[in-house]
Amino acid sequence: MCSTNHPQGYRMTLVAWVTLAVSLLAAGIAECQGTTNEAPASPLDVATTTSTRATRTVRDMVGRVVPIPQDVKKAFATSAVGTVFLYTLAPEKMVGWTSPLGEEELGFIAEPYRQLPVLGSWFGKGNTSSLEELLRVGPDVVLSMGTTDDYSVSLSERLQQQAHIPVLLVDGRLDQTAEAYEFVGRVLGAEERAEKLARYCRDTLAEIRRIAASIPENARVRIYYAEGPDGLETDPRGSLHAEIFDIVGAVNVADIRSAGGKGRVRVSFEQLLAWNPDVIIIGFERGEEFGVSPELLANHPVWGNLDAVKNKRVYTTPHLPFNWLDRPPSVNRLIGLRWLATILYPEKCSWEMREETRRFYADFYHVQLTDAQVTKILQSALPTSGKNTNAQR
């Protein structure tokens, strides 16, 4: 039996499936009633028509054998995790975004893709999915990227059977990103670009793991990830949203066993004072304002007692156009790994963060950053002195 305790941000909500069932039931009733007036083809008719195209079979990342069109021209991802991934690999094949991008975020997206329609997400909180809208745009394949447990497989198979669109499961774990690029690259006919991005993934993970392995246990930096309007929410150890801290060799002070792998748990000032982290990282989620800032913490009667604040080791997470740490926990975390290593273990890092940011945004986000844009992205995110600083160059 599948567990009902699923990591936040990856699972399709019950609302989405109720919407799916109601839409399909309505379509079936309308078909059975019949009419003497000729009606335009429905989205379901379109899906059936396109299924006559030449097909091939692929084996997705959980081993399911799925028939797909020989030439995939259009693709959609069911969550923000997959949407960011798809944009980096083959934006020209995207049929839409899962959620709207703000004006500030759109400035870091390649111009041809800024006006793609918002089709809603089938996964995560704030579900806004529409089966009718999805079928109207008619993707050739749907990518379900995230967890690949039995529950996720069941939901994806149900969507495939009811919507008549191939649904491919893609492993969303950070250490599987290179393999994900290679798999989806074959699906979309984008093998050459996929190989380039996969190489960056492997090189980055290898370099970060080498750094992490070189840090003795007693020298590992203890971090607190401050989220929410007052900074008193966090992703504890064991949460998918916090796995990046383990990879980089940091110690997440929020060891909350009762959380059971869930994210965004509430903590108290008493717990914070007991943990007394070396570094505080202020998180960001789209649609929310930064609730706290390094300046606010420095002048706060409680936060100001923490070593991280006293030593001015409080950093704001870069988030344009996508959060570098999580939400969504997608390929945006690759540049986040290099950033974390830079602020936690600067003496171990061979790269310069501003140049690395330019490189990543050019290769993954299809944009050439100006000096002003780099400065904006890294605002309050780096030490104020040393090789990697916030100073504009």
Short mmCIF file of C-alpha atoms in Angstrom, two decimals:
data_model
loop_
_atom_site.label_atom_id
_atom_site.label_comp_id
_atom_site.label_asym_id
_atom_site.label_seq_id
_atom_site.Cartn_x
_atom_site.Cartn_y
_atom_site.Cartn_z
CA MET A 1 0.00 0.00 0.00
CA CYS A 2 1.31 3.42 -0.89
CA SER A 3 2.06 5.86 1.88
CA THR A 4 -0.05 9.02 2.05
CA ASN A 5 2.85 11.07 3.42
CA HIS A 6 4.34 12.47 0.26
CA PRO A 7 7.08 15.12 -0.14
CA GLN A 8 5.63 18.57 -0.72
CA GLY A 9 5.87 19.98 -4.23
CA TYR A 10 6.03 16.74 -6.22
CA ARG A 11 2.67 15.01 -5.82
CA MET A 12 -0.41 15.63 -7.90
CA THR A 13 -3.14 17.01 -5.68
CA LEU A 14 -6.52 15.39 -5.17
CA VAL A 15 -8.13 18.50 -6.65
CA ALA A 16 -6.27 17.93 -9.90
CA TRP A 17 -7.52 14.38 -10.22
CA VAL A 18 -11.10 15.35 -9.35
CA THR A 19 -10.89 18.02 -12.06
CA LEU A 20 -9.52 15.41 -14.48
CA ALA A 21 -12.30 12.93 -13.72
CA VAL A 22 -15.11 15.51 -13.95
CA SER A 23 -13.79 16.88 -17.26
CA LEU A 24 -13.55 13.43 -18.80
CA LEU A 25 -16.97 12.41 -17.50
CA ALA A 26 -18.52 15.55 -18.99
CA ALA A 27 -16.85 14.83 -22.32
CA GLY A 28 -18.17 11.27 -22.28
CA ILE A 29 -21.74 12.34 -21.50
CA ALA A 30 -21.72 14.91 -24.27
CA GLU A 31 -20.52 12.29 -26.74
CA CYS A 32 -23.24 9.80 -25.72
CA GLN A 33 -26.08 12.37 -25.99
CA GLY A 34 -25.33 13.14 -29.63
CA THR A 35 -26.66 16.13 -31.62
CA THR A 36 -27.92 16.96 -35.08
CA ASN A 37 -25.68 20.00 -35.28
CA GLU A 38 -22.09 19.51 -36.39
CA ALA A 39 -19.78 20.57 -33.59
CA PRO A 40 -16.09 21.49 -33.80
CA ALA A 41 -13.60 18.84 -32.76
CA SER A 42 -13.05 18.66 -29.01
CA PRO A 43 -9.59 18.41 -27.40
CA LEU A 44 -10.20 14.69 -26.95
CA ASP A 45 -10.89 14.36 -30.68
CA VAL A 46 -7.59 16.09 -31.40
CA ALA A 47 -5.74 13.72 -29.10
CA THR A 48 -7.25 10.72 -30.86
CA THR A 49 -6.44 12.10 -34.30
CA THR A 50 -2.82 12.78 -33.48
CA SER A 51 -2.42 9.25 -32.12
CA THR A 52 -2.40 7.96 -35.72
CA ARG A 53 1.08 9.44 -36.28
CA ALA A 54 4.08 7.14 -36.56
CA THR A 55 5.24 6.08 -33.11
CA ARG A 56 8.24 4.61 -31.37
CA THR A 57 8.61 3.19 -27.87
CA VAL A 58 10.82 4.51 -25.09
CA ARG A 59 11.58 3.23 -21.61
CA ASP A 60 11.16 6.00 -19.05
CA MET A 61 13.20 6.42 -15.86
CA VAL A 62 11.13 3.90 -13.89
CA GLY A 63 11.26 1.28 -16.64
CA ARG A 64 7.79 1.81 -18.14
CA VAL A 65 7.66 1.15 -21.89
CA VAL A 66 5.64 3.95 -23.45
CA PRO A 67 4.76 4.56 -27.13
CA ILE A 68 5.42 8.16 -28.22
CA PRO A 69 5.31 9.97 -31.58
CA GLN A 70 8.35 9.41 -33.76
CA ASP A 71 8.93 13.15 -33.96
CA VAL A 72 7.98 14.94 -30.73
CA LYS A 73 7.20 18.54 -31.57
CA LYS A 74 5.43 19.71 -28.39
CA ALA A 75 5.92 18.84 -24.72
CA PHE A 76 4.47 19.80 -21.37
CA ALA A 77 5.62 19.17 -17.79
CA THR A 78 3.16 18.59 -14.96
CA SER A 79 5.02 20.64 -12.36
CA ALA A 80 7.43 23.54 -11.99
CA VAL A 81 10.24 21.02 -11.45
CA GLY A 82 9.78 19.62 -14.94
CA THR A 83 8.94 22.97 -16.52
CA VAL A 84 12.26 24.55 -15.50
CA PHE A 85 14.05 21.41 -16.74
CA LEU A 86 12.19 21.47 -20.07
CA TYR A 87 12.91 25.18 -20.57
CA THR A 88 16.64 24.61 -20.14
CA LEU A 89 16.70 21.72 -22.62
CA ALA A 90 14.21 22.51 -25.39
CA PRO A 91 12.23 25.72 -24.83
CA GLU A 92 11.10 25.71 -28.46
CA LYS A 93 9.03 22.58 -27.72
CA MET A 94 7.28 23.92 -24.62
CA VAL A 95 3.53 24.45 -24.96
CA GLY A 96 3.32 26.55 -21.81
CA TRP A 97 4.38 27.34 -18.26
CA THR A 98 2.83 25.76 -15.19
CA SER A 99 2.61 29.08 -13.33
CA PRO A 100 2.87 32.75 -14.29
CA LEU A 101 6.23 34.48 -14.17
CA GLY A 102 6.46 37.97 -12.71
CA GLU A 103 7.83 40.94 -14.62
CA GLU A 104 11.12 40.75 -12.74
CA GLU A 105 11.51 37.05 -13.52
CA LEU A 106 10.62 37.48 -17.19
CA GLY A 107 13.64 39.74 -17.58
CA PHE A 108 15.82 36.64 -17.16
CA ILE A 109 13.88 34.46 -19.63
CA ALA A 110 14.69 34.40 -23.35
CA GLU A 111 12.28 36.72 -25.16
CA PRO A 112 10.58 34.13 -27.46
CA TYR A 113 9.26 32.19 -24.46
CA ARG A 114 8.01 34.98 -22.22
CA GLN A 115 4.51 34.94 -23.67
CA LEU A 116 3.84 31.20 -23.56
CA PRO A 117 0.44 30.44 -22.00
CA VAL A 118 0.10 29.43 -18.36
CA LEU A 119 -1.49 25.97 -18.31
CA GLY A 120 -1.38 25.28 -14.58
CA SER A 121 0.44 22.72 -12.50
CA TRP A 122 -0.78 19.22 -11.72
CA PHE A 123 1.55 18.96 -8.75
CA GLY A 124 2.29 21.00 -5.63
CA LYS A 125 0.31 23.53 -3.67
CA GLY A 126 -1.96 26.04 -5.39
CA ASN A 127 -2.97 23.61 -8.13
CA THR A 128 -4.48 25.40 -11.14
CA SER A 129 -4.49 22.63 -13.74
CA SER A 130 -7.04 22.37 -16.52
CA LEU A 131 -7.40 19.18 -18.52
CA GLU A 132 -9.37 20.95 -21.22
CA GLU A 133 -6.68 23.60 -21.67
CA LEU A 134 -3.93 20.98 -21.73
CA LEU A 135 -5.69 18.95 -24.41
CA ARG A 136 -6.40 22.10 -26.41
CA VAL A 137 -2.68 22.81 -26.88
CA GLY A 138 -2.10 19.12 -27.66
CA PRO A 139 1.36 18.18 -26.38
CA ASP A 140 2.88 15.07 -27.92
CA VAL A 141 4.30 14.01 -24.55
CA VAL A 142 3.89 14.99 -20.92
CA LEU A 143 6.82 14.87 -18.50
CA SER A 144 6.12 13.97 -14.88
CA MET A 145 9.35 14.94 -13.15
CA GLY A 146 9.99 14.50 -9.43
CA THR A 147 9.65 11.46 -7.23
CA THR A 148 9.32 8.10 -8.97
CA ASP A 149 7.69 5.96 -6.28
CA ASP A 150 4.67 3.72 -6.79
CA TYR A 151 2.26 6.54 -5.98
CA SER A 152 3.72 8.81 -8.66
CA VAL A 153 3.73 5.97 -11.19
CA SER A 154 0.05 5.26 -10.50
CA LEU A 155 -0.98 8.88 -10.95
CA SER A 156 0.99 9.26 -14.16
CA GLU A 157 -0.45 6.07 -15.66
CA ARG A 158 -3.95 7.24 -14.83
CA LEU A 159 -3.35 10.58 -16.56
CA GLN A 160 -1.95 8.80 -19.60
CA GLN A 161 -4.90 6.42 -19.86
CA GLN A 162 -7.56 9.07 -19.42
CA ALA A 163 -6.03 11.91 -21.45
CA HIS A 164 -4.60 9.74 -24.26
CA ILE A 165 -1.23 11.49 -24.06
CA PRO A 166 2.05 9.64 -23.35
CA VAL A 167 3.25 10.47 -19.83
CA LEU A 168 6.92 9.84 -19.07
CA LEU A 169 8.31 9.68 -15.55
CA VAL A 170 11.59 11.54 -15.08
CA ASP A 171 13.67 11.14 -11.92
CA GLY A 172 13.92 14.53 -10.24
CA ARG A 173 16.72 13.75 -7.80
CA LEU A 174 19.66 16.09 -8.15
CA ASP A 175 22.15 13.26 -8.60
CA GLN A 176 20.05 11.92 -11.50
CA THR A 177 19.89 15.20 -13.43
CA ALA A 178 22.50 14.22 -16.03
CA GLU A 179 20.67 10.96 -16.75
CA ALA A 180 17.39 12.89 -16.95
CA TYR A 181 18.84 15.21 -19.57
CA GLU A 182 20.10 12.30 -21.65
CA PHE A 183 16.76 10.47 -21.46
CA VAL A 184 14.57 13.48 -22.30
CA GLY A 185 17.09 14.57 -24.92
CA ARG A 186 16.45 11.29 -26.76
CA VAL A 187 12.69 11.75 -26.41
CA LEU A 188 12.76 15.28 -27.84
CA GLY A 189 15.45 14.75 -30.43
CA ALA A 190 17.77 17.14 -28.57
CA GLU A 191 20.63 14.74 -27.86
CA GLU A 192 23.47 17.14 -28.58
CA ARG A 193 22.21 19.87 -26.27
CA ALA A 194 21.26 17.31 -23.63
CA GLU A 195 24.81 15.97 -23.60
CA LYS A 196 26.23 19.46 -23.05
CA LEU A 197 23.94 20.11 -20.08
CA ALA A 198 24.52 16.62 -18.69
CA ARG A 199 28.26 17.22 -18.78
CA TYR A 200 27.85 20.39 -16.71
CA CYS A 201 25.74 18.42 -14.21
CA ARG A 202 28.33 15.70 -13.81
CA ASP A 203 31.23 18.14 -13.57
CA THR A 204 29.45 20.25 -10.97
CA LEU A 205 28.37 17.34 -8.80
CA ALA A 206 31.84 15.77 -8.98
CA GLU A 207 33.52 19.03 -7.98
CA ILE A 208 31.10 19.74 -5.13
CA ARG A 209 31.40 16.18 -3.82
CA ARG A 210 35.18 16.47 -3.90
CA ILE A 211 34.96 19.63 -1.82
CA ALA A 212 32.47 18.11 0.61
CA ALA A 213 34.61 15.00 1.05
CA SER A 214 37.62 17.14 1.94
CA ILE A 215 35.85 18.81 4.90
CA PRO A 216 36.34 17.01 8.24
CA GLU A 217 33.13 16.35 10.16
CA ASN A 218 34.12 18.78 12.92
CA ALA A 219 34.80 21.55 10.38
CA ARG A 220 31.51 21.37 8.49
CA VAL A 221 29.56 24.62 8.50
CA ARG A 222 26.29 24.51 10.42
CA ILE A 223 23.51 26.30 8.55
CA TYR A 224 19.94 27.38 9.20
CA TYR A 225 17.60 27.87 6.22
CA ALA A 226 15.23 30.72 7.17
CA GLU A 227 11.90 30.67 5.34
CA GLY A 228 8.50 32.24 5.74
CA PRO A 229 7.49 35.81 6.59
CA ASP A 230 9.42 35.84 9.88
CA GLY A 231 12.20 33.36 9.08
CA LEU A 232 10.85 30.84 11.57
CA GLU A 233 9.97 28.19 9.01
CA THR A 234 12.59 25.82 7.61
CA ASP A 235 13.22 22.66 5.63
CA PRO A 236 14.68 20.14 8.09
CA ARG A 237 17.08 17.29 7.44
CA GLY A 238 15.46 14.59 5.35
CA SER A 239 13.30 16.98 3.31
CA LEU A 240 13.77 16.84 -0.46
CA HIS A 241 13.98 20.63 -0.37
CA ALA A 242 17.03 20.40 1.90
CA GLU A 243 19.03 17.70 0.10
CA ILE A 244 21.27 20.33 -1.47
CA PHE A 245 22.78 21.10 1.96
CA ASP A 246 23.81 17.48 2.43
CA ILE A 247 25.46 17.35 -0.99
CA VAL A 248 27.53 20.47 -0.38
CA GLY A 249 28.82 19.18 2.95
CA ALA A 250 26.88 21.49 5.28
CA VAL A 251 25.14 20.52 8.50
CA ASN A 252 21.48 21.48 8.55
CA VAL A 253 20.88 22.40 12.21
CA ALA A 254 17.15 21.68 11.88
CA ASP A 255 17.25 18.00 12.80
CA ILE A 256 13.53 17.57 13.43
CA ARG A 257 12.68 13.87 13.41
CA SER A 258 8.97 14.48 13.94
CA ALA A 259 8.78 16.29 10.56
CA GLY A 260 8.97 12.93 8.79
CA GLY A 261 10.64 14.34 5.68
CA LYS A 262 8.19 17.21 5.23
CA GLY A 263 9.32 20.73 4.45
CA ARG A 264 8.44 24.18 5.77
CA VAL A 265 8.09 23.24 9.43
CA ARG A 266 7.66 25.83 12.14
CA VAL A 267 10.48 26.44 14.65
CA SER A 268 10.83 28.66 17.71
CA PHE A 269 13.35 31.27 18.80
CA GLU A 270 14.31 28.92 21.63
CA GLN A 271 15.27 26.23 19.12
CA LEU A 272 17.24 28.73 17.05
CA LEU A 273 19.20 29.93 20.07
CA ALA A 274 19.98 26.33 21.02
CA TRP A 275 21.12 25.50 17.49
CA ASN A 276 23.13 28.74 17.11
CA PRO A 277 24.06 28.20 13.41
CA ASP A 278 27.29 29.40 11.82
CA VAL A 279 25.47 30.62 8.70
CA ILE A 280 21.90 31.68 8.01
CA ILE A 281 20.51 31.43 4.48
CA ILE A 282 17.33 33.39 3.83
CA GLY A 283 15.03 31.47 1.51
CA PHE A 284 12.68 32.74 -1.15
CA GLU A 285 9.52 31.37 -2.73
CA ARG A 286 7.83 32.84 -5.79
CA GLY A 287 4.83 34.93 -4.83
CA GLU A 288 6.26 35.75 -1.44
CA GLU A 289 8.31 38.70 -0.30
CA PHE A 290 11.50 38.22 1.68
CA GLY A 291 10.17 38.33 5.22
CA VAL A 292 13.57 38.98 6.77
CA SER A 293 16.85 40.48 5.62
CA PRO A 294 20.45 40.52 6.86
CA GLU A 295 19.89 44.08 8.07
CA LEU A 296 16.69 43.22 9.94
CA LEU A 297 18.31 40.24 11.68
CA ALA A 298 21.31 42.33 12.73
CA ASN A 299 19.00 44.74 14.58
CA HIS A 300 16.65 42.13 16.06
CA PRO A 301 16.83 41.48 19.84
CA VAL A 302 16.80 37.68 19.39
CA TRP A 303 18.28 37.02 15.96
CA GLY A 304 21.11 39.38 16.84
CA ASN A 305 22.35 36.93 19.51
CA LEU A 306 23.16 34.22 16.97
CA ASP A 307 26.77 33.69 15.87
CA ALA A 308 25.80 33.82 12.20
CA VAL A 309 24.35 37.29 12.66
CA LYS A 310 27.17 38.57 14.86
CA ASN A 311 29.75 37.38 12.30
CA LYS A 312 27.75 38.79 9.34
CA ARG A 313 27.30 35.39 7.76
CA VAL A 314 23.69 35.88 6.67
CA TYR A 315 22.96 35.51 2.96
CA THR A 316 19.91 35.93 0.75
CA THR A 317 19.13 33.17 -1.75
CA PRO A 318 19.41 34.25 -5.41
CA HIS A 319 16.04 33.65 -7.03
CA LEU A 320 15.87 35.18 -10.51
CA PRO A 321 14.31 33.72 -12.51
CA PHE A 322 14.21 30.58 -10.30
CA ASN A 323 15.26 29.98 -6.69
CA TRP A 324 18.81 28.59 -6.58
CA LEU A 325 18.07 26.19 -3.69
CA ASP A 326 14.56 24.82 -4.11
CA ARG A 327 10.93 25.63 -4.91
CA PRO A 328 11.13 24.33 -7.45
CA PRO A 329 13.85 21.78 -6.63
CA SER A 330 14.93 21.44 -10.24
CA VAL A 331 18.10 22.07 -12.26
CA ASN A 332 18.30 25.59 -10.80
CA ARG A 333 19.97 23.86 -7.84
CA LEU A 334 23.09 23.21 -9.90
CA ILE A 335 24.17 26.85 -9.77
CA GLY A 336 22.94 26.80 -6.17
CA LEU A 337 25.49 24.13 -5.31
CA ARG A 338 28.34 26.28 -6.56
CA TRP A 339 26.97 29.31 -4.74
CA LEU A 340 26.64 27.41 -1.45
CA ALA A 341 30.18 26.07 -1.74
CA THR A 342 31.38 29.62 -2.39
CA ILE A 343 29.85 31.04 0.81
CA LEU A 344 30.54 28.02 3.01
CA TYR A 345 34.00 26.88 1.85
CA PRO A 346 35.42 29.72 -0.30
CA GLU A 347 39.01 28.52 0.07
CA LYS A 348 38.04 25.27 -1.70
CA CYS A 349 36.42 26.89 -4.74
CA SER A 350 38.31 27.47 -7.99
CA TRP A 351 35.61 29.51 -9.75
CA GLU A 352 34.57 33.16 -9.56
CA MET A 353 30.87 33.39 -8.80
CA ARG A 354 29.95 36.26 -11.10
CA GLU A 355 31.52 34.54 -14.10
CA GLU A 356 29.98 31.20 -13.14
CA THR A 357 26.59 32.90 -13.00
CA ARG A 358 27.05 34.30 -16.51
CA ARG A 359 28.06 30.89 -17.81
CA PHE A 360 25.13 29.06 -16.24
CA TYR A 361 22.52 31.55 -17.40
CA ALA A 362 23.86 31.47 -20.95
CA ASP A 363 24.00 27.66 -21.13
CA PHE A 364 20.80 26.83 -19.23
CA TYR A 365 18.52 29.89 -19.40
CA HIS A 366 19.44 31.10 -22.92
CA VAL A 367 20.26 34.67 -21.81
CA GLN A 368 23.42 36.78 -21.86
CA LEU A 369 23.57 38.69 -18.58
CA THR A 370 24.66 42.29 -18.25
CA ASP A 371 26.84 43.42 -15.34
CA ALA A 372 23.80 45.04 -13.75
CA GLN A 373 21.79 41.80 -13.99
CA VAL A 374 24.56 39.76 -12.38
CA THR A 375 24.74 42.28 -9.54
CA LYS A 376 20.97 42.12 -9.08
CA ILE A 377 20.95 38.33 -8.97
CA LEU A 378 23.73 38.18 -6.38
CA GLN A 379 22.49 41.02 -4.20
CA SER A 380 23.08 40.14 -0.51
CA ALA A 381 24.10 36.65 -1.59
CA LEU A 382 27.89 36.80 -1.20
CA PRO A 383 30.45 37.87 1.41
CA THR A 384 31.30 41.56 1.35
CA SER A 385 35.02 40.90 0.96
CA GLY A 386 37.28 38.34 -0.71
CA LYS A 387 37.39 36.80 -4.18
CA ASN A 388 33.63 36.31 -4.42
CA THR A 389 31.93 39.52 -3.32
CA ASN A 390 28.79 41.50 -4.01
CA ALA A 391 30.77 44.35 -5.49
CA GLN A 392 30.00 45.14 -9.13
CA ARG A 393 32.87 44.59 -11.54
#
